[in-house]
Amino acid sequence: MWPPRGIITSRWRTRCGITWWAAGSALSSITMRKTQSNLEKKCEKKKRIHYLSLEFYMGRTLQNTMINLGLQNACDEAIYQLGLDLEELEEIEEDAGLGNGGLGRLAACFLDSMASLGLAAYGYGIRYEFGIFNQKITNGWQVEEADDWLRYGNPWEKARPEYMLPVHFYGRVEQTHEGPKWVDTQVVLAMPYDTPVPGYKNNTVNTMRLWSAKAPNDFNLQEFNVGDYIQAVLDRNLAENISRVLYPNDNFFEGKELRLKQEYFVVAATLQDIIRRFKSSKFGCRDPVRTSFEAFSEKVAIQLNDTHPALAIPELMRILVDIERLDWEKAWEITTKTCAYTNHTVLPEALERWPIYMFEKLLPRHLQIIYEINQRHLDRVAALYPGDSDRLCRMSLIEEGNPKRINMAHLCVVGSHAVNGVARIHSDIVKTTVFKDFCDIEPEKFQNKTNGITPRRWLLLCNPGLADIIAEKIGEEFLTDLFQLRKLLDFVDDSVFIRDVANVKQENKLKFAAYLESEYKVNINPESIFDIQVKRIHEYKRQLLNCLHVITLYNRIKKEPNKKFVPRTVMIGGKAAPGYHMAKMIIKLFTSVGEVVNHDPVVGDRLKVIFLENYRVSLAEKVIPAADLSEQISTAGTEASGTGNMKFMLNGALTIGTMDGANVEMAEEAGEENLFIFGMRVEDVEAMDKKGYNAREYYERLPELKQVIDQISAGYFSPKEPELFKDMVNMLMNHDRFKVFADYEAYIRCQEKVNELYRNPKEWTKKVIRNIAASGKFSSDRTIAEYAREIWGVEPSDVKIPPPNEPRE
């Protein structure tokens, strides 16, 4: 059982802390030693992949490292002999929460898969001093606390001051006879910290290199010269603030100068690092031996994880043109062949559009380069579509307006050789709407790469009971080839296997129920459906629709208290961006509903409502194996892919969801009859947009919906503040972009089918087995193999490198 927070004694914490540090440092040094020996051979001839991301949501490292190095049993035994408990030890490690949600966690899964597939790959990002905030729920409201994850140090990282690099900001551009020069800049130093990323039992170890901002020694020397020494030292913080904190927005663009600084900081440091390594033809050689950039795109691949690292395109052009003295056409050819772009969202509020004035001040040379890229791009479009000024306007990198803005997605599309969405339906939407004009010109540039998850963390680590019974039936190869799970279809009618799968789920539920009891002081009925929706709180993810169902269930129990109901425990978890008012109100509504439902004696244990505080990777590893029902209920056409949906499927939960994101492919793989699919499809939503969505029609036609909305509006769930949810009701009735009421009736009916099936445990478990068997496609190994072959032009390898202590041929 997980130790409840706050009850580990200080003596134990000290002993465990030292042991955890020792374990971390020892495993880290083992993996680092492998890094040096393995990368040397691996990287001499291979193309190197560089995955640029402003977010890496890594979670904890200890258990994952033990699993990938094949040391878990040995470590378990060693810790036991020290009189300690490995599970308790693992609980002491802080999550590395350097991401907001899906995008950052995807980057972490990709690093695991790239190492496990033997690719010479690096993850590049920022070493945020403070990651995603810790969420506390106080009186039902979200309160943010700083995530001081480095307070006790980080045994997994190694500082590499010998590779510290300068990054320039501000200044002006001077025209000289040699060409433009960026002068009078302010310099910030980028200090790299390397974290080893071990592959699964193949002795391959890649590197995640995160940059930390440091002020140079002469920072603000002019202030020092006029005698204000104290202020000069204090002002060093201005430089070092760049890597201080992760912006806590998911699917929302916040156009702050500090954020733009972060984006350029990671890109500038990374490209210098890439070019230094490229110029040294042999790994470990520091003498620049390559001067020609002809082979650059054959040796270097740069993948842009969304538009956040889009400045890699103008920065690489600046280096090639201004510093390496290549002509524009050659530099552009190299840049486009090297860079590829992954789009993660079609929501307009999430797309990055930076004001020109900000660029002019912060990155004046890059602004000139973007203007030049745009001019040449528009000349080409004009030649293809003479006289079509509307198209020129739509396709420009510069958006007219007050202020003028740079469309970073357009920059990425123009400057990359490949553009991909992250699920088939999303990639189709990208091609037919967001980037339709670009796709008309270069259809071959657009691809789909359906997301995936690493089965090592999201099955073997978090659900060892399930992994064991699968391995008993089909062997262990599924951990590196998840398609092997198809073999489980042979056991769909095997009563022993059905019983084993059901038993593992029940054990996981009992374990999680005990955790909830210790954390929330609430008794959970472990026989109830564990109905779970965990993800960032956002209107498009429709936690509100879930909430309306909970209230509907409550009303039905109150109306017929003697009727037999299938018991449910509904759990929602996730963080709201600190400035996102409606998301915070959704949390408040759900917690308020919980207060009423959980304390109503008429309801008893037939319905419980719990908000899971501070949802993060380490909590996901506990929640997901215990889930019966996975809620994936976004409005069709809004969720790019989702990866939580895949984690639940792999761990034996059934999905209730719309035909959105990867749900579509999950239904295709498992058979739609093995998921609970409901609601509008993308074409229905588009038709409704044309016709006009009238929420009041549904409100007046559906008595149960009317009752729920009237209760919320009248303050039934907020008796001390009856007006509390007026704004939310107004939004739902008058300007709901995500059409909650339109899917309410279908959702309620679908939930009734869930209840019906749950009454038949054998048939439920058969569907569970079919879902697990169909989840092979959703391994990040498959995703990365597709990126490797179809975008990066490299071949994954299943060759295991001999460990350093064994002789090589």
PDB file of N, CA, C and O in Angstrom, residues 325-369:
ATOM      1  N   ARG A 325      28.037  31.699 -43.535  1.00  0.00           N
ATOM      2  CA  ARG A 325      28.183  32.366 -44.844  1.00  0.00           C
ATOM      3  C   ARG A 325      27.671  31.537 -46.025  1.00  0.00           C
ATOM      4  O   ARG A 325      28.248  31.567 -47.111  1.00  0.00           O
ATOM      5  N   LEU A 326      26.601  30.776 -45.818  1.00  0.00           N
ATOM      6  CA  LEU A 326      25.963  30.087 -46.939  1.00  0.00           C
ATOM      7  C   LEU A 326      25.029  31.067 -47.647  1.00  0.00           C
ATOM      8  O   LEU A 326      24.531  32.021 -47.025  1.00  0.00           O
ATOM      9  N   ASP A 327      24.773  30.820 -48.941  1.00  0.00           N
ATOM     10  CA  ASP A 327      23.777  31.681 -49.610  1.00  0.00           C
ATOM     11  C   ASP A 327      22.383  31.250 -49.177  1.00  0.00           C
ATOM     12  O   ASP A 327      22.181  30.133 -48.690  1.00  0.00           O
ATOM     13  N   TRP A 328      21.428  32.151 -49.347  1.00  0.00           N
ATOM     14  CA  TRP A 328      20.077  31.951 -48.803  1.00  0.00           C
ATOM     15  C   TRP A 328      19.440  30.649 -49.289  1.00  0.00           C
ATOM     16  O   TRP A 328      18.898  29.875 -48.501  1.00  0.00           O
ATOM     17  N   GLU A 329      19.513  30.388 -50.601  1.00  0.00           N
ATOM     18  CA  GLU A 329      18.828  29.221 -51.160  1.00  0.00           C
ATOM     19  C   GLU A 329      19.367  27.926 -50.561  1.00  0.00           C
ATOM     20  O   GLU A 329      18.598  27.027 -50.203  1.00  0.00           O
ATOM     21  N   LYS A 330      20.696  27.845 -50.431  1.00  0.00           N
ATOM     22  CA  LYS A 330      21.296  26.624 -49.867  1.00  0.00           C
ATOM     23  C   LYS A 330      20.910  26.477 -48.395  1.00  0.00           C
ATOM     24  O   LYS A 330      20.545  25.392 -47.931  1.00  0.00           O
ATOM     25  N   ALA A 331      20.965  27.584 -47.658  1.00  0.00           N
ATOM     26  CA  ALA A 331      20.611  27.556 -46.235  1.00  0.00           C
ATOM     27  C   ALA A 331      19.153  27.130 -46.059  1.00  0.00           C
ATOM     28  O   ALA A 331      18.828  26.338 -45.161  1.00  0.00           O
ATOM     29  N   TRP A 332      18.280  27.634 -46.929  1.00  0.00           N
ATOM     30  CA  TRP A 332      16.855  27.306 -46.829  1.00  0.00           C
ATOM     31  C   TRP A 332      16.604  25.823 -47.135  1.00  0.00           C
ATOM     32  O   TRP A 332      15.815  25.151 -46.462  1.00  0.00           O
ATOM     33  N   GLU A 333      17.310  25.308 -48.126  1.00  0.00           N
ATOM     34  CA  GLU A 333      17.176  23.890 -48.472  1.00  0.00           C
ATOM     35  C   GLU A 333      17.598  23.008 -47.282  1.00  0.00           C
ATOM     36  O   GLU A 333      16.910  22.055 -46.917  1.00  0.00           O
ATOM     37  N   ILE A 334      18.711  23.368 -46.656  1.00  0.00           N
ATOM     38  CA  ILE A 334      19.197  22.603 -45.498  1.00  0.00           C
ATOM     39  C   ILE A 334      18.188  22.685 -44.347  1.00  0.00           C
ATOM     40  O   ILE A 334      17.854  21.686 -43.712  1.00  0.00           O
ATOM     41  N   THR A 335      17.690  23.906 -44.102  1.00  0.00           N
ATOM     42  CA  THR A 335      16.758  24.117 -42.984  1.00  0.00           C
ATOM     43  C   THR A 335      15.487  23.301 -43.161  1.00  0.00           C
ATOM     44  O   THR A 335      15.048  22.605 -42.238  1.00  0.00           O
ATOM     45  N   THR A 336      14.896  23.367 -44.343  1.00  0.00           N
ATOM     46  CA  THR A 336      13.621  22.661 -44.549  1.00  0.00           C
ATOM     47  C   THR A 336      13.802  21.147 -44.534  1.00  0.00           C
ATOM     48  O   THR A 336      12.933  20.416 -44.056  1.00  0.00           O
ATOM     49  N   LYS A 337      14.943  20.676 -45.023  1.00  0.00           N
ATOM     50  CA  LYS A 337      15.193  19.226 -44.998  1.00  0.00           C
ATOM     51  C   LYS A 337      15.458  18.723 -43.581  1.00  0.00           C
ATOM     52  O   LYS A 337      15.261  17.556 -43.278  1.00  0.00           O
ATOM     53  N   THR A 338      15.939  19.612 -42.716  1.00  0.00           N
ATOM     54  CA  THR A 338      16.304  19.224 -41.347  1.00  0.00           C
ATOM     55  C   THR A 338      15.098  19.246 -40.413  1.00  0.00           C
ATOM     56  O   THR A 338      14.943  18.373 -39.555  1.00  0.00           O
ATOM     57  N   CYS A 339      14.224  20.236 -40.561  1.00  0.00           N
ATOM     58  CA  CYS A 339      13.139  20.466 -39.585  1.00  0.00           C
ATOM     59  C   CYS A 339      11.849  19.768 -39.992  1.00  0.00           C
ATOM     60  O   CYS A 339      11.496  19.701 -41.175  1.00  0.00           O
ATOM     61  N   ALA A 340      11.146  19.271 -38.987  1.00  0.00           N
ATOM     62  CA  ALA A 340       9.803  18.713 -39.172  1.00  0.00           C
ATOM     63  C   ALA A 340       8.938  19.195 -38.014  1.00  0.00           C
ATOM     64  O   ALA A 340       9.442  19.444 -36.912  1.00  0.00           O
ATOM     65  N   TYR A 341       7.641  19.317 -38.256  1.00  0.00           N
ATOM     66  CA  TYR A 341       6.740  19.976 -37.293  1.00  0.00           C
ATOM     67  C   TYR A 341       5.556  19.085 -36.956  1.00  0.00           C
ATOM     68  O   TYR A 341       4.899  18.537 -37.833  1.00  0.00           O
ATOM     69  N   THR A 342       5.300  18.920 -35.658  1.00  0.00           N
ATOM     70  CA  THR A 342       4.112  18.208 -35.176  1.00  0.00           C
ATOM     71  C   THR A 342       3.092  19.215 -34.669  1.00  0.00           C
ATOM     72  O   THR A 342       3.407  20.013 -33.789  1.00  0.00           O
ATOM     73  N   ASN A 343       1.895  19.170 -35.240  1.00  0.00           N
ATOM     74  CA  ASN A 343       0.801  20.027 -34.770  1.00  0.00           C
ATOM     75  C   ASN A 343       0.002  19.269 -33.714  1.00  0.00           C
ATOM     76  O   ASN A 343      -0.305  18.096 -33.877  1.00  0.00           O
ATOM     77  N   HIS A 344      -0.323  19.950 -32.609  1.00  0.00           N
ATOM     78  CA  HIS A 344      -1.007  19.276 -31.495  1.00  0.00           C
ATOM     79  C   HIS A 344      -2.421  19.782 -31.232  1.00  0.00           C
ATOM     80  O   HIS A 344      -3.085  19.257 -30.346  1.00  0.00           O
ATOM     81  N   THR A 345      -2.852  20.811 -31.940  1.00  0.00           N
ATOM     82  CA  THR A 345      -4.190  21.331 -31.631  1.00  0.00           C
ATOM     83  C   THR A 345      -4.737  22.133 -32.798  1.00  0.00           C
ATOM     84  O   THR A 345      -3.975  22.728 -33.562  1.00  0.00           O
ATOM     85  N   VAL A 346      -6.079  22.131 -32.904  1.00  0.00           N
ATOM     86  CA  VAL A 346      -6.722  22.990 -33.903  1.00  0.00           C
ATOM     87  C   VAL A 346      -7.518  24.103 -33.216  1.00  0.00           C
ATOM     88  O   VAL A 346      -8.142  24.916 -33.884  1.00  0.00           O
ATOM     89  N   LEU A 347      -7.486  24.160 -31.893  1.00  0.00           N
ATOM     90  CA  LEU A 347      -8.216  25.216 -31.192  1.00  0.00           C
ATOM     91  C   LEU A 347      -7.557  26.566 -31.489  1.00  0.00           C
ATOM     92  O   LEU A 347      -6.359  26.730 -31.268  1.00  0.00           O
ATOM     93  N   PRO A 348      -8.329  27.540 -31.968  1.00  0.00           N
ATOM     94  CA  PRO A 348      -7.717  28.823 -32.370  1.00  0.00           C
ATOM     95  C   PRO A 348      -7.001  29.536 -31.234  1.00  0.00           C
ATOM     96  O   PRO A 348      -5.969  30.172 -31.450  1.00  0.00           O
ATOM     97  N   GLU A 349      -7.518  29.415 -30.003  1.00  0.00           N
ATOM     98  CA  GLU A 349      -6.892  30.132 -28.882  1.00  0.00           C
ATOM     99  C   GLU A 349      -5.547  29.535 -28.493  1.00  0.00           C
ATOM    100  O   GLU A 349      -4.789  30.123 -27.720  1.00  0.00           O
ATOM    101  N   ALA A 350      -5.241  28.344 -29.027  1.00  0.00           N
ATOM    102  CA  ALA A 350      -3.981  27.691 -28.664  1.00  0.00           C
ATOM    103  C   ALA A 350      -2.859  28.011 -29.648  1.00  0.00           C
ATOM    104  O   ALA A 350      -1.692  27.792 -29.354  1.00  0.00           O
ATOM    105  N   LEU A 351      -3.205  28.529 -30.829  1.00  0.00           N
ATOM    106  CA  LEU A 351      -2.188  28.765 -31.857  1.00  0.00           C
ATOM    107  C   LEU A 351      -1.370  30.021 -31.524  1.00  0.00           C
ATOM    108  O   LEU A 351      -1.926  31.064 -31.188  1.00  0.00           O
ATOM    109  N   GLU A 352      -0.053  29.879 -31.636  1.00  0.00           N
ATOM    110  CA  GLU A 352       0.848  30.973 -31.257  1.00  0.00           C
ATOM    111  C   GLU A 352       0.894  32.052 -32.344  1.00  0.00           C
ATOM    112  O   GLU A 352       1.195  31.757 -33.505  1.00  0.00           O
ATOM    113  N   ARG A 353       0.631  33.281 -31.928  1.00  0.00           N
ATOM    114  CA  ARG A 353       0.712  34.436 -32.839  1.00  0.00           C
ATOM    115  C   ARG A 353       1.428  35.556 -32.091  1.00  0.00           C
ATOM    116  O   ARG A 353       0.829  36.235 -31.265  1.00  0.00           O
ATOM    117  N   TRP A 354       2.718  35.741 -32.373  1.00  0.00           N
ATOM    118  CA  TRP A 354       3.515  36.698 -31.613  1.00  0.00           C
ATOM    119  C   TRP A 354       3.469  38.086 -32.243  1.00  0.00           C
ATOM    120  O   TRP A 354       3.623  38.218 -33.459  1.00  0.00           O
ATOM    121  N   PRO A 355       3.280  39.136 -31.431  1.00  0.00           N
ATOM    122  CA  PRO A 355       3.253  40.504 -31.964  1.00  0.00           C
ATOM    123  C   PRO A 355       4.613  40.877 -32.565  1.00  0.00           C
ATOM    124  O   PRO A 355       5.662  40.554 -31.995  1.00  0.00           O
ATOM    125  N   ILE A 356       4.557  41.575 -33.693  1.00  0.00           N
ATOM    126  CA  ILE A 356       5.785  42.010 -34.390  1.00  0.00           C
ATOM    127  C   ILE A 356       6.641  42.886 -33.470  1.00  0.00           C
ATOM    128  O   ILE A 356       7.866  42.752 -33.442  1.00  0.00           O
ATOM    129  N   TYR A 357       5.980  43.786 -32.715  1.00  0.00           N
ATOM    130  CA  TYR A 357       6.762  44.723 -31.888  1.00  0.00           C
ATOM    131  C   TYR A 357       7.624  43.986 -30.868  1.00  0.00           C
ATOM    132  O   TYR A 357       8.707  44.456 -30.496  1.00  0.00           O
ATOM    133  N   MET A 358       7.155  42.820 -30.410  1.00  0.00           N
ATOM    134  CA  MET A 358       7.913  42.056 -29.427  1.00  0.00           C
ATOM    135  C   MET A 358       9.175  41.464 -30.068  1.00  0.00           C
ATOM    136  O   MET A 358      10.254  41.474 -29.483  1.00  0.00           O
ATOM    137  N   PHE A 359       8.999  40.972 -31.298  1.00  0.00           N
ATOM    138  CA  PHE A 359      10.144  40.443 -32.040  1.00  0.00           C
ATOM    139  C   PHE A 359      11.155  41.545 -32.328  1.00  0.00           C
ATOM    140  O   PHE A 359      12.364  41.341 -32.216  1.00  0.00           O
ATOM    141  N   GLU A 360      10.637  42.695 -32.734  1.00  0.00           N
ATOM    142  CA  GLU A 360      11.501  43.830 -33.102  1.00  0.00           C
ATOM    143  C   GLU A 360      12.427  44.195 -31.947  1.00  0.00           C
ATOM    144  O   GLU A 360      13.594  44.488 -32.128  1.00  0.00           O
ATOM    145  N   LYS A 361      11.883  44.122 -30.759  1.00  0.00           N
ATOM    146  CA  LYS A 361      12.642  44.487 -29.554  1.00  0.00           C
ATOM    147  C   LYS A 361      13.582  43.358 -29.127  1.00  0.00           C
ATOM    148  O   LYS A 361      14.754  43.588 -28.822  1.00  0.00           O
ATOM    149  N   LEU A 362      13.063  42.124 -29.125  1.00  0.00           N
ATOM    150  CA  LEU A 362      13.788  41.005 -28.523  1.00  0.00           C
ATOM    151  C   LEU A 362      14.709  40.295 -29.513  1.00  0.00           C
ATOM    152  O   LEU A 362      15.839  39.924 -29.162  1.00  0.00           O
ATOM    153  N   LEU A 363      14.233  40.106 -30.744  1.00  0.00           N
ATOM    154  CA  LEU A 363      14.978  39.325 -31.744  1.00  0.00           C
ATOM    155  C   LEU A 363      14.942  40.031 -33.102  1.00  0.00           C
ATOM    156  O   LEU A 363      14.309  39.548 -34.051  1.00  0.00           O
ATOM    157  N   PRO A 364      15.598  41.189 -33.203  1.00  0.00           N
ATOM    158  CA  PRO A 364      15.469  41.997 -34.425  1.00  0.00           C
ATOM    159  C   PRO A 364      15.963  41.298 -35.692  1.00  0.00           C
ATOM    160  O   PRO A 364      15.362  41.431 -36.756  1.00  0.00           O
ATOM    161  N   ARG A 365      17.033  40.526 -35.580  1.00  0.00           N
ATOM    162  CA  ARG A 365      17.557  39.840 -36.774  1.00  0.00           C
ATOM    163  C   ARG A 365      16.597  38.736 -37.221  1.00  0.00           C
ATOM    164  O   ARG A 365      16.397  38.520 -38.427  1.00  0.00           O
ATOM    165  N   HIS A 366      15.980  38.056 -36.271  1.00  0.00           N
ATOM    166  CA  HIS A 366      15.043  36.985 -36.624  1.00  0.00           C
ATOM    167  C   HIS A 366      13.807  37.546 -37.316  1.00  0.00           C
ATOM    168  O   HIS A 366      13.238  36.892 -38.197  1.00  0.00           O
ATOM    169  N   LEU A 367      13.416  38.742 -36.930  1.00  0.00           N
ATOM    170  CA  LEU A 367      12.276  39.381 -37.592  1.00  0.00           C
ATOM    171  C   LEU A 367      12.602  39.624 -39.065  1.00  0.00           C
ATOM    172  O   LEU A 367      11.784  39.338 -39.946  1.00  0.00           O
ATOM    173  N   GLN A 368      13.805  40.118 -39.333  1.00  0.00           N
ATOM    174  CA  GLN A 368      14.216  40.334 -40.730  1.00  0.00           C
ATOM    175  C   GLN A 368      14.180  39.021 -41.513  1.00  0.00           C
ATOM    176  O   GLN A 368      13.712  38.972 -42.655  1.00  0.00           O
ATOM    177  N   ILE A 369      14.678  37.966 -40.887  1.00  0.00           N
ATOM    178  CA  ILE A 369      14.728  36.656 -41.563  1.00  0.00           C
ATOM    179  C   ILE A 369      13.319  36.143 -41.833  1.00  0.00           C
ATOM    180  O   ILE A 369      13.025  35.626 -42.921  1.00  0.00           O
TER     181      ILE A 369
END
